[in-house]
Short mmCIF file of C-alpha atoms in Angstrom, two decimals:
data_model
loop_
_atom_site.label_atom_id
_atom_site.label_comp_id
_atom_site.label_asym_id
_atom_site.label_seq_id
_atom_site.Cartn_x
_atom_site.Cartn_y
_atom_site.Cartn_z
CA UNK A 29 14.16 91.24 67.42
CA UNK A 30 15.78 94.66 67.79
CA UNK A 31 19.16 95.56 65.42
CA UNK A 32 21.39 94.51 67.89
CA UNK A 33 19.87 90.86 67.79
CA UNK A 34 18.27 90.93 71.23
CA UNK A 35 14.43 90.57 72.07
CA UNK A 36 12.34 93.56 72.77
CA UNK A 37 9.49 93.65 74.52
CA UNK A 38 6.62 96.19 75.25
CA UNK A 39 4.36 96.54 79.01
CA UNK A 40 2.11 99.65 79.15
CA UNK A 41 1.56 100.95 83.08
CA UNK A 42 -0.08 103.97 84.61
CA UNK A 43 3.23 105.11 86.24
CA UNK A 44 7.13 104.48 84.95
CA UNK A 45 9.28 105.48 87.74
CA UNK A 46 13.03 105.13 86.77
CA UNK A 47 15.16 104.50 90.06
CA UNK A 48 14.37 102.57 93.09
CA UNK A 49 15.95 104.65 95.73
CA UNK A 50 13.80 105.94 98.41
CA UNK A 51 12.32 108.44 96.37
CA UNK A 52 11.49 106.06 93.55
CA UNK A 53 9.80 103.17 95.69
CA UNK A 54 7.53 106.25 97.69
CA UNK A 55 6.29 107.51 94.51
CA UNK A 56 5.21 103.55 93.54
CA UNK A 57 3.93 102.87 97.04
CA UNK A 58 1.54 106.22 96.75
CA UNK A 59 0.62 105.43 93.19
CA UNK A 60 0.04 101.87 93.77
CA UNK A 61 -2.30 102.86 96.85
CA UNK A 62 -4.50 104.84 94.80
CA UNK A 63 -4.87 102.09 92.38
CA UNK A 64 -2.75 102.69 89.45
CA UNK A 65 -0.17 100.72 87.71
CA UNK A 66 3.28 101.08 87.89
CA UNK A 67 6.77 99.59 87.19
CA UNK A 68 10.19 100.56 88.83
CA UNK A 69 13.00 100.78 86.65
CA UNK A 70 16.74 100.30 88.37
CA UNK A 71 20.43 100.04 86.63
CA UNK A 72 22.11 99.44 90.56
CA UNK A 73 20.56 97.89 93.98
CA UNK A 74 17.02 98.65 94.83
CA UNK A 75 17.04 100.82 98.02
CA UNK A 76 19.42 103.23 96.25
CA UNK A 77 22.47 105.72 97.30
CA UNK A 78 20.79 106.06 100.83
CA UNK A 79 20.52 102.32 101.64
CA UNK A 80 24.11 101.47 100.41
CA UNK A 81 26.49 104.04 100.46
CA UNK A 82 24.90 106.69 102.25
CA UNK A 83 22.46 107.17 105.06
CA UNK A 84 22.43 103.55 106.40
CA UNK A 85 25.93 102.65 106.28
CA UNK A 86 27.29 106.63 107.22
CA UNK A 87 25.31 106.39 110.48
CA UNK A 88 25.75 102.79 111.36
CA UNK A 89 29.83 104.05 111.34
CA UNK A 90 29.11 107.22 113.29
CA UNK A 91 27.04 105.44 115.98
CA UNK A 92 29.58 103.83 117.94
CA UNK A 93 31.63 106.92 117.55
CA UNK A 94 28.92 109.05 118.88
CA UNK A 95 27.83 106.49 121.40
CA UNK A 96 31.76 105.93 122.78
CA UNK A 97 32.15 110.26 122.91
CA UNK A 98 29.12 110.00 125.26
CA UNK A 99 29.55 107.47 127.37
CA UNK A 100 33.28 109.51 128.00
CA UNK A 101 31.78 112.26 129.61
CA UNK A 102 29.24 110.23 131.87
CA UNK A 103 31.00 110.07 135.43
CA UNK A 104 31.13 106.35 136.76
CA UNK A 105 31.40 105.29 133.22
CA UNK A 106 34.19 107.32 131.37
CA UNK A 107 36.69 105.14 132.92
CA UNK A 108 34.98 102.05 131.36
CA UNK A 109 35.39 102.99 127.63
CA UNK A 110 38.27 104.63 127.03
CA UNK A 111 39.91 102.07 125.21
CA UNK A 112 39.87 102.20 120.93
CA UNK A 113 36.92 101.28 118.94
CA UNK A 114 36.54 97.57 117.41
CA UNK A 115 37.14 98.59 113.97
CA UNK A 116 36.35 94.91 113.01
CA UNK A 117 33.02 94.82 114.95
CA UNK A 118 31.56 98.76 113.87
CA UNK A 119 32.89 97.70 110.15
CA UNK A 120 30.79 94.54 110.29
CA UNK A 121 27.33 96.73 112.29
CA UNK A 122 28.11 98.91 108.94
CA UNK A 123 28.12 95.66 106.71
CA UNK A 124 24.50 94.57 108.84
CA UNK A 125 22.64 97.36 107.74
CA UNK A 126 23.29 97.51 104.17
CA UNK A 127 22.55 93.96 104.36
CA UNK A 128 25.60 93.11 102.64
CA UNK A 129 24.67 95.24 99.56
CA UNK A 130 22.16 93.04 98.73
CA UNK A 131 18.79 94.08 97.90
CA UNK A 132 16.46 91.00 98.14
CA UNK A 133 14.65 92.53 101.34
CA UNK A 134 14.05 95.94 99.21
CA UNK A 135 12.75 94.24 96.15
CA UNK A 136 10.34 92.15 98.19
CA UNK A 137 8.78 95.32 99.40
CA UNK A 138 7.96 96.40 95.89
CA UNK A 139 7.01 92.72 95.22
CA UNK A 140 4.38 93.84 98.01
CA UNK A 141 2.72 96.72 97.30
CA UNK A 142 2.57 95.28 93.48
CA UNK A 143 4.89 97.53 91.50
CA UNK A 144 7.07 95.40 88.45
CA UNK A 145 10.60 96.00 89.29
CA UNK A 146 12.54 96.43 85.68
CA UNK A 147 16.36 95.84 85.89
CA UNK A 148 18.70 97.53 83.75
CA UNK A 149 19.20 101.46 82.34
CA UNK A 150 15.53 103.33 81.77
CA UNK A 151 15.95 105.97 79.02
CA UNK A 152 13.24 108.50 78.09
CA UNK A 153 12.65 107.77 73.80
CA UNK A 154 10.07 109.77 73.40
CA UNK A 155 6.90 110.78 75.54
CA UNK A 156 5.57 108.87 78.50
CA UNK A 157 7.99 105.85 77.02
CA UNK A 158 11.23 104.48 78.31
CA UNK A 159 13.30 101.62 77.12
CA UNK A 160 15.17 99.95 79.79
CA UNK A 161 18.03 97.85 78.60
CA UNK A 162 18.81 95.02 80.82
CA UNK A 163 22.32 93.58 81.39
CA UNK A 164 21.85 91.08 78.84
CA UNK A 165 20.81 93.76 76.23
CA UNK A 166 17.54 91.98 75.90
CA UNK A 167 15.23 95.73 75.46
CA UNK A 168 11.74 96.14 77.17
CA UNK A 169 9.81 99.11 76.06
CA UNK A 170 7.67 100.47 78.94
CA UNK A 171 4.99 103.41 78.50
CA UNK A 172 3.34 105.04 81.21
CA UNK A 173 -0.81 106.44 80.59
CA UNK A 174 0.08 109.17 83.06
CA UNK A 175 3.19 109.73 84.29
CA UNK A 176 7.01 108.89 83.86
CA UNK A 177 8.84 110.03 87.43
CA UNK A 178 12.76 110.77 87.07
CA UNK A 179 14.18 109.12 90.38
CA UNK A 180 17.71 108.99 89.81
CA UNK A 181 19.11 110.75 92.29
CA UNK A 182 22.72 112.48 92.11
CA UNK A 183 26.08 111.52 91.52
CA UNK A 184 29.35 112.69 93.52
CA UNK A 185 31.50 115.19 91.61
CA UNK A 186 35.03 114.63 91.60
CA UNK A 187 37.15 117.54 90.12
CA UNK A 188 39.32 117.35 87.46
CA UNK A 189 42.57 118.03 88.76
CA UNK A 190 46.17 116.97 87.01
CA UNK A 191 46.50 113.31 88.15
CA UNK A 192 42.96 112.20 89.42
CA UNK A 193 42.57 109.41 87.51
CA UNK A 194 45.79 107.62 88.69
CA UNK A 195 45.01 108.75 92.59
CA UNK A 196 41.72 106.58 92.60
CA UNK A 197 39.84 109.07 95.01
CA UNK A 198 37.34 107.80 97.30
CA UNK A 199 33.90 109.83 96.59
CA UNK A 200 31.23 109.05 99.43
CA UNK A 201 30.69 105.40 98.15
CA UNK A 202 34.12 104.59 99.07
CA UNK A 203 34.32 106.04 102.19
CA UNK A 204 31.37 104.21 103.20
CA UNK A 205 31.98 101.12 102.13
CA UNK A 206 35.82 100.40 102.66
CA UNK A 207 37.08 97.33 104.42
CA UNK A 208 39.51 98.97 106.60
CA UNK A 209 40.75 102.11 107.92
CA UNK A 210 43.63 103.96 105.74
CA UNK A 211 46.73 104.74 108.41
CA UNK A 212 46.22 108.30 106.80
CA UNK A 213 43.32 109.76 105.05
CA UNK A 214 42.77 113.65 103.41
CA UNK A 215 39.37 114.52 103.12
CA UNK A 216 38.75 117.46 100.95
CA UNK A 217 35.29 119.62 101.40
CA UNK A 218 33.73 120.71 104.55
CA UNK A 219 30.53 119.97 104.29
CA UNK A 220 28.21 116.98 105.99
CA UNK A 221 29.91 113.86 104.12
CA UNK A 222 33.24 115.63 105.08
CA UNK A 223 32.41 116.50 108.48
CA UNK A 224 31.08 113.11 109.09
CA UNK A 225 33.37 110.56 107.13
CA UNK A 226 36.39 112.86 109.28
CA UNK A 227 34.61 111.81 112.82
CA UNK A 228 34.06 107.95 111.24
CA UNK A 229 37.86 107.69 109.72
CA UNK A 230 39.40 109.47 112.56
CA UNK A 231 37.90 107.60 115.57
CA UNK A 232 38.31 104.25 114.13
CA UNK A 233 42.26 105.41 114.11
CA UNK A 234 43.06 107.44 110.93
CA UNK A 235 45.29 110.46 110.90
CA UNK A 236 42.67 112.99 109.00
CA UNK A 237 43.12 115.87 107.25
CA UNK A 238 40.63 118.26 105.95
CA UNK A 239 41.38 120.96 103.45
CA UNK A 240 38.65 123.15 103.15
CA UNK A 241 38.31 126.11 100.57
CA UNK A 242 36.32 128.25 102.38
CA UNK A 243 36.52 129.67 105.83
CA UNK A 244 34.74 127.05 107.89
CA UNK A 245 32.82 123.44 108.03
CA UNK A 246 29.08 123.88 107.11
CA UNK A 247 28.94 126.27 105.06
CA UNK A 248 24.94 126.27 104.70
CA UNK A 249 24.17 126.04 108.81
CA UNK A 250 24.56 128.54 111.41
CA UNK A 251 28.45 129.56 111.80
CA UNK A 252 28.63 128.32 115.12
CA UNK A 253 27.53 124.57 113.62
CA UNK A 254 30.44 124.57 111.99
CA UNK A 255 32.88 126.30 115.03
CA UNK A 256 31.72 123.66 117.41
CA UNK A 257 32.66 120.62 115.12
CA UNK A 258 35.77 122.03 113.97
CA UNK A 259 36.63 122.85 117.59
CA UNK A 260 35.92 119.14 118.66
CA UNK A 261 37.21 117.65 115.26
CA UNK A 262 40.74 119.04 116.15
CA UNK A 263 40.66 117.98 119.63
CA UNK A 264 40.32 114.00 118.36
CA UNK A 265 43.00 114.99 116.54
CA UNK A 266 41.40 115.56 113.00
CA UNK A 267 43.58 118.80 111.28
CA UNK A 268 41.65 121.09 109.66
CA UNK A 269 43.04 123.63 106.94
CA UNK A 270 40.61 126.20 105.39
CA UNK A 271 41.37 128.44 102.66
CA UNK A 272 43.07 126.18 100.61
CA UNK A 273 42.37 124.48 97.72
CA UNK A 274 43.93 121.21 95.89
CA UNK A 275 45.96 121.78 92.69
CA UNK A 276 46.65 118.23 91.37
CA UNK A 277 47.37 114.71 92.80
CA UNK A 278 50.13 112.11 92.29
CA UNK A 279 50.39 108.47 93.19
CA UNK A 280 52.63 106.89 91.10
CA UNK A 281 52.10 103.34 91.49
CA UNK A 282 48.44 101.62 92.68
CA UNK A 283 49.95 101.17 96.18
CA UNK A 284 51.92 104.12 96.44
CA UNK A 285 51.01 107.02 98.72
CA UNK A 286 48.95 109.69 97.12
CA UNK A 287 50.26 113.27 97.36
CA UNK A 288 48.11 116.59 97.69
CA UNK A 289 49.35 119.73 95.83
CA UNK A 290 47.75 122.61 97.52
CA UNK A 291 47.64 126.48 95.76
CA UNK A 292 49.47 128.01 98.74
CA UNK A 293 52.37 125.63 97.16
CA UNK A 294 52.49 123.26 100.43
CA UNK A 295 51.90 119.13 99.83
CA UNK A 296 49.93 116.81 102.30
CA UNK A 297 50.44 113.31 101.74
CA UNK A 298 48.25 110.51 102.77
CA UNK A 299 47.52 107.18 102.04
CA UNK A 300 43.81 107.46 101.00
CA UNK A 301 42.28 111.21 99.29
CA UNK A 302 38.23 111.92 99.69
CA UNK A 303 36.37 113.69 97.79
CA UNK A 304 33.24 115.45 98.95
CA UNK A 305 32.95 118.28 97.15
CA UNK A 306 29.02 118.06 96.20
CA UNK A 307 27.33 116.79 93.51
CA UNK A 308 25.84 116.12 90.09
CA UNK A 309 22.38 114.95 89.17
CA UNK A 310 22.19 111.33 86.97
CA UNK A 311 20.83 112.48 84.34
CA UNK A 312 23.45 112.92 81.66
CA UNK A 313 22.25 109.36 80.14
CA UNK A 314 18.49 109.46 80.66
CA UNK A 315 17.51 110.54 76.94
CA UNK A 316 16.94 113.66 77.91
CA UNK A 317 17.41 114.91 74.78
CA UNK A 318 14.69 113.08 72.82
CA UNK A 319 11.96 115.05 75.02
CA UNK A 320 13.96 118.32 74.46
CA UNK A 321 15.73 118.60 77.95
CA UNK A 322 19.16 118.91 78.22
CA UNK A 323 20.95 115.63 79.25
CA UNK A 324 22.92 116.06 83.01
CA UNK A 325 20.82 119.02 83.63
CA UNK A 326 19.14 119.65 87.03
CA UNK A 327 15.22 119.31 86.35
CA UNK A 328 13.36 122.33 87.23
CA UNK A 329 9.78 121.48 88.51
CA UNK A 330 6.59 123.02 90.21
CA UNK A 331 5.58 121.78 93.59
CA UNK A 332 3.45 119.21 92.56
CA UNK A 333 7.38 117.62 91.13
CA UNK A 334 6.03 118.23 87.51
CA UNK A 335 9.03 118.97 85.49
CA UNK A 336 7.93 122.83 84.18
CA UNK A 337 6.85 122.43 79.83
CA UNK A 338 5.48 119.38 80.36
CA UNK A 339 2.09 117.22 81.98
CA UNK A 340 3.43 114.32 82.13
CA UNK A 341 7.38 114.07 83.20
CA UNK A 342 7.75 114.30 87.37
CA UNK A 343 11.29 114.72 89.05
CA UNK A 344 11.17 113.82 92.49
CA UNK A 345 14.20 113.90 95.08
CA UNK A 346 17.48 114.97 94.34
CA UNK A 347 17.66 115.29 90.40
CA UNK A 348 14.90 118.43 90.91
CA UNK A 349 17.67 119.99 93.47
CA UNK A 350 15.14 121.53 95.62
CA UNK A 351 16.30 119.48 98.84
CA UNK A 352 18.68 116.75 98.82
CA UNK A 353 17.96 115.15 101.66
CA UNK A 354 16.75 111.54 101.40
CA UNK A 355 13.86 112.57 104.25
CA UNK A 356 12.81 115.34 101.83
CA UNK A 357 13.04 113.45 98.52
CA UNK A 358 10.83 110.95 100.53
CA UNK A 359 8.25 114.14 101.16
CA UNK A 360 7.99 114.67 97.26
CA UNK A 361 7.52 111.45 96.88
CA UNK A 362 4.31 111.31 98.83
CA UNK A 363 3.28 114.90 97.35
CA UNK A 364 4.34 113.66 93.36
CA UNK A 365 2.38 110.63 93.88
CA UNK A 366 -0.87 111.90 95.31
CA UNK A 367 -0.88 114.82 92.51
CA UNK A 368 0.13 111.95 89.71
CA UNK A 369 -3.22 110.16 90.86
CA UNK A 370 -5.13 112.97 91.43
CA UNK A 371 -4.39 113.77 88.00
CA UNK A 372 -4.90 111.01 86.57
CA UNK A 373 -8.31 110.62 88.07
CA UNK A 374 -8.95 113.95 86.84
CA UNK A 375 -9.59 115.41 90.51
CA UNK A 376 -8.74 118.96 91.26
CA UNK A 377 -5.47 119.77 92.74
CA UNK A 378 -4.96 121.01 96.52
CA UNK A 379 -1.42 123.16 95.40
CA UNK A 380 -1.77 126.49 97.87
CA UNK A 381 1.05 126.53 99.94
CA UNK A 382 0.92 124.06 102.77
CA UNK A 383 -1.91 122.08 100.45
CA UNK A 384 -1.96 118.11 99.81
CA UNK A 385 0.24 118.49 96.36
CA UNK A 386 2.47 121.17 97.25
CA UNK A 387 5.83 120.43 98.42
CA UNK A 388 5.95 123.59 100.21
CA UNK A 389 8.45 121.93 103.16
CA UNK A 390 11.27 122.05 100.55
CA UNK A 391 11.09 126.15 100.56
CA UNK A 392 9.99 126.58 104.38
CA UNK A 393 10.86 123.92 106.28
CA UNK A 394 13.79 121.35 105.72
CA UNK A 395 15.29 119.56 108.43
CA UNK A 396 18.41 117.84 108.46
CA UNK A 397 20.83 116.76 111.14
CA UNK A 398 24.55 115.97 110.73
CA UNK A 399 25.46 113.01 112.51
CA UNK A 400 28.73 114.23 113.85
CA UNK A 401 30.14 114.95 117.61
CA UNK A 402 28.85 117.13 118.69
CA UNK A 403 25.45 116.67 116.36
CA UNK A 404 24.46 119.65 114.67
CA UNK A 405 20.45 119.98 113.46
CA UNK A 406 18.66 122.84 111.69
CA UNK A 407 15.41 123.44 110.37
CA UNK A 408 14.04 126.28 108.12
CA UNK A 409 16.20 129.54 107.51
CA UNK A 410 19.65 130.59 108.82
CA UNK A 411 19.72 134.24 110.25
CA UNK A 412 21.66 135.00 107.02
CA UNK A 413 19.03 133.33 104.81
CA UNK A 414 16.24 135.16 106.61
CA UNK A 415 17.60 138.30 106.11
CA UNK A 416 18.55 138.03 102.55
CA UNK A 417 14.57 136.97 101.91
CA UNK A 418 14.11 140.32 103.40
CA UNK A 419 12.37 138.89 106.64
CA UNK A 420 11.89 141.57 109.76
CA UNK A 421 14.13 138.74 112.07
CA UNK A 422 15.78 138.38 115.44
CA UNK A 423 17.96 135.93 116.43
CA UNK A 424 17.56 134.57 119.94
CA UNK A 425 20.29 132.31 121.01
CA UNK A 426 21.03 130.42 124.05
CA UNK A 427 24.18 128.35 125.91
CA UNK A 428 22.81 124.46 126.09
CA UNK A 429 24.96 123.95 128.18
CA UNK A 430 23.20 126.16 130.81
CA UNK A 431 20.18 123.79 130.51
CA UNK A 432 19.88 121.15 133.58
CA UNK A 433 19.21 118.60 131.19
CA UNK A 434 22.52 119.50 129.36
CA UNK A 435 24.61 119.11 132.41
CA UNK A 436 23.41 115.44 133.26
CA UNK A 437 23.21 114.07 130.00
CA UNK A 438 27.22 115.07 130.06
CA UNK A 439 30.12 116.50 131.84
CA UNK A 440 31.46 119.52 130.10
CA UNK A 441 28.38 119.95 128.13
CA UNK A 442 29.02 122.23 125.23
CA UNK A 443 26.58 123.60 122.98
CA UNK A 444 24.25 126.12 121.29
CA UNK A 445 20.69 127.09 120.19
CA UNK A 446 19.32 129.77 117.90
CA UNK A 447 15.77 129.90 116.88
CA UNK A 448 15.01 132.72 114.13
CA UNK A 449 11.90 134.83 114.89
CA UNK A 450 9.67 136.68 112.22
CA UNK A 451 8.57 139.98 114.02
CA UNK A 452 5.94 140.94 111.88
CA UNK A 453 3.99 137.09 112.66
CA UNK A 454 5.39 136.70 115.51
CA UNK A 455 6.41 132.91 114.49
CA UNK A 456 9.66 130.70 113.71
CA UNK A 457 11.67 130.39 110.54
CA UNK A 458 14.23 128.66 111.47
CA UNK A 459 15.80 126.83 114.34
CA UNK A 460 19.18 125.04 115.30
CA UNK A 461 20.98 123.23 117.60
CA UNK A 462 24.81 122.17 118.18
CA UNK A 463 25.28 119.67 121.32
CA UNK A 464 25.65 116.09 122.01
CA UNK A 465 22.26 114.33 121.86
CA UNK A 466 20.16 116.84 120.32
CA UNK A 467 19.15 115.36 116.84
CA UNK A 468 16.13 113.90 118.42
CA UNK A 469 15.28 117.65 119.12
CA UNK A 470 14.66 118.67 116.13
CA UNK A 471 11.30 117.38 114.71
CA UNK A 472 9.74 119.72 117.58
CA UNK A 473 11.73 122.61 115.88
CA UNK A 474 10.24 121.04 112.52
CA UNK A 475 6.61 121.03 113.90
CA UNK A 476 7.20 124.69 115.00
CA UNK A 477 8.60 126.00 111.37
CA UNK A 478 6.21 123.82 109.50
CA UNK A 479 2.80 124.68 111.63
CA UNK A 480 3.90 128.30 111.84
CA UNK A 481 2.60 128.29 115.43
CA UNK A 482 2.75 131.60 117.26
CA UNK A 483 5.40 132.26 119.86
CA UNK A 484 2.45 132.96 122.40
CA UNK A 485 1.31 129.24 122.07
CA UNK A 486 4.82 127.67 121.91
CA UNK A 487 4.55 129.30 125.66
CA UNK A 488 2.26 126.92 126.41
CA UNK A 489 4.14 123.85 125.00
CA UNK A 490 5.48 122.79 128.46
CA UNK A 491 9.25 120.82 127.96
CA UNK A 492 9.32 117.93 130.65
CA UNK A 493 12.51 118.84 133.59
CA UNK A 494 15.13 118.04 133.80
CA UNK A 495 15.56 117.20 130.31
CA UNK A 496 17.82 119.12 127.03
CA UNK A 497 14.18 120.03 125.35
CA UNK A 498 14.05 122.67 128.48
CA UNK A 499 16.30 124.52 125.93
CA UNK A 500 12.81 125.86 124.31
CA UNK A 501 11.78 127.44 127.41
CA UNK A 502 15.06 129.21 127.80
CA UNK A 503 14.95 130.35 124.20
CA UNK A 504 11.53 131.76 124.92
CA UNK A 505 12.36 133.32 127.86
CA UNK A 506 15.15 135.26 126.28
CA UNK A 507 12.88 136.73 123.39
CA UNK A 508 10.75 137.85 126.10
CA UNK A 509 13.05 139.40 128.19
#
């Protein structure tokens, strides 16, 4: 029995991994495949921020919003669907895919590839050991042979501003999960969750606002991402304000308004406030301390995911804050895995750039596409990001809406491509498109960045007429001449 009266128990594996997100069951999955133990610590729902309040039920939202601006510029069909959403019916598709925020289906897969799911709150004591209370306070006292991973993921940050606490914002969790549509909703921050919770909230009949610090949406893409959103976003009649920034918040009474103090001395008011103004890592109760790491801190790690001092502590997804992008965290995953067994096996390690347990993607080659209408999708480096590496670059660009396949997939095609050109190799660092339809685009982009393949053999990559992917043709073409 432990002080507290409750029964403590001790399991020894090869691998603790505390958090089941995405990350945290594809660092089991690769660990468990090469034949070592391991148990899966989680405080929430297995399947984590993506499965529940994120990527699933963000895009199941966005779908019929996408879908519906479409369908509105296909001749012979516009006049079909110009009617409102079903709020009821997209609410309930959202509902579907997070399978009701339960997580039976996700724990069964872990039941399959035979990693020990441990619920409760994993904190490091010590070395390769965690102690994971469970709700009950009964303790279980886990050590790992090789390798604990840190899985945990991040948190959303809300400011503290005079009044927050009483205003009950919405962070990212809320906006993906509420039951109904607020009659007026402010969303502050301009990046994706902003972008895309304003084209959810809007088109299922909100009046949105967005107040945006800076000078634009998407701050990290290409300018014209942002332009091309902002431009459509105010047309569904979203209103965007940049250069401001929020002051304090009042809402006097649970069910009251909330008001929106900005520092140009104007007020919005609005009957639900957002948040989305990035975030923190979970780590501020992990025990950080105990291994000499300071609790809520970012972990800094190699590209093998080994947290730098030690050889045995791994942070993998978004609590390393190389790439937080559930796709990429994924991509560590299958890198921190093969170089925790590789390890362990005592097999040397493949960690050159591009090499089995390097996650050299995170630096060269992240994709990531932003679900909004129009979709915007980049890979690699900006122009600006290029340059500031100190890159010989050119930018090529080129109207999509000038490509055949553009102007059939929709009236009044609008849209843009850039793809970022290294002059000295003569290959691609970076790549992105703005237009309706074009996320599926981008994993040739990613194939491009990632395989470094010379312009003169993307030449020979032929894009099937009449279709948007013709766009890589014209882009050649124009750096050419």
């Amino acid at each position: 029995m432990t002080d507290a009266g409750k029964t403590s128990e001790s399991s020894t594996y090869d691998v603790v991994v505390i958090g089941a997100g995405p990350v945290g069951e594809n660092v089991a999955d690769r660990v468990r495949a090469a034949g070592l133990s391991a148990a899966v610590v989680e405080s929430e729902l297995v399947g984590g921020e993506c499965s529940y309040w994120a990527c699933m039920p963000s895009k199941a939202l966005l779908r019929p919003v996408v879908a519906r601006a479409d369908a509105r510029r296909v001749p012979g069909l516009s006049e079909a669907v110009q009617g409102p959403l079903d709020t009821g019916a997209v609410l309930a598709h959202r509902d579907e895919k997070t399978s009701q925020w339960k997580d039976d289906g996700q724990v069964a897969w872990l039941d399959s590839v035979g990693a020990d799911v441990y619920r409760g709150t994993g904190r490091i004591t010590g070395p390769r050991a965690v102690t994971v209370t469970a709700p009950d306070g009964t303790e279980h006292r886990l050590t790992a042979r090789h390798a604990v991973a840190v899985c945990t993921g991040t948190r959303a940050v809300v400011p503290a501003l005079p009044g927050i606490e009483e205003a009950r914002p919405w962070t990212s969790r809320e906006a993906t999960s509420a039951k109904e549509a607020p009659a007026r909703l402010v969303i502050v921050g301009g990046g994706v969750v902003g972008v895309e919770m304003a084209t959810v909230w809007q088109a299922l009949g909100s009046e949105v606002t967005l107040l945006i610090r800076g000078g634009g949406l998407l701050p990290k893409m290409e300018p014209f991402a942002g332009e091309l959103i902002a431009d459509a976003l105010t047309e569904a009649g979203a209103r965007i304000r940049t250069g401001v920034s929020v002051t304090a918040v009042h809402r006097p009474a649970p069910d009251a308004p909330v008001t929106v103090e900005l520092d140009d001395g104007d007020r919005v008011e609005a009957d639900e406030i957002l948040f989305a103004t990035g975030r923190a890592p979970r780590t501020d109760d992990l025990g950080l301390e105990t291994i000499g790491l300071e609790p809520g801190s970012w972990l800094t790690v190699d590209d093998s995911c080994r947290v730098e001092g030690t050889d045995w502590l791994y942070a993998v997804g978004d609590a390393n804050h190389r790439a937080l992008l559930t796709h990429q965290g994924k991509y560590q995953a299958r890198i921190a895995g093969a170089a925790i067994a590789a390890r362990a096996g005592e097999t040397p390690l493949d960690t050159a750039p591009w090499g089995a347990h390097a996650a050299t993607a995170d630096h060269a080659a992240v994709p990531q596409v932003v679900f909004t209408d129009p979709e915007a999708a980049s890979v690699g480096l900006t122009l600006a990001e290029a340059e500031r590496a100190g890159h010989r670059v050119r930018a090529v660009d080129y109207d999509l809406a000038s490509v055949a396949g553009s102007g059939l997939y929709a009236d009044g095609y609008r849209g843009r491509a850039r793809m970022i050109v290294d002059l000295d190799r003569e290959i691609l660092l970076g790549v992105t498109f703005v237009g309706p339809g074009i996320g599926e685009l981008l994993h040739s982009a990613t194939i491009a960045v990632a395989g470094e393949v010379p312009i003169d053999r993307l030449w020979h990559a032929v894009p099937a007429y009449p279709t948007i992917s013709e766009v890589w043709l014209r882009l050649l073409e124009t750096f050419r001449g």
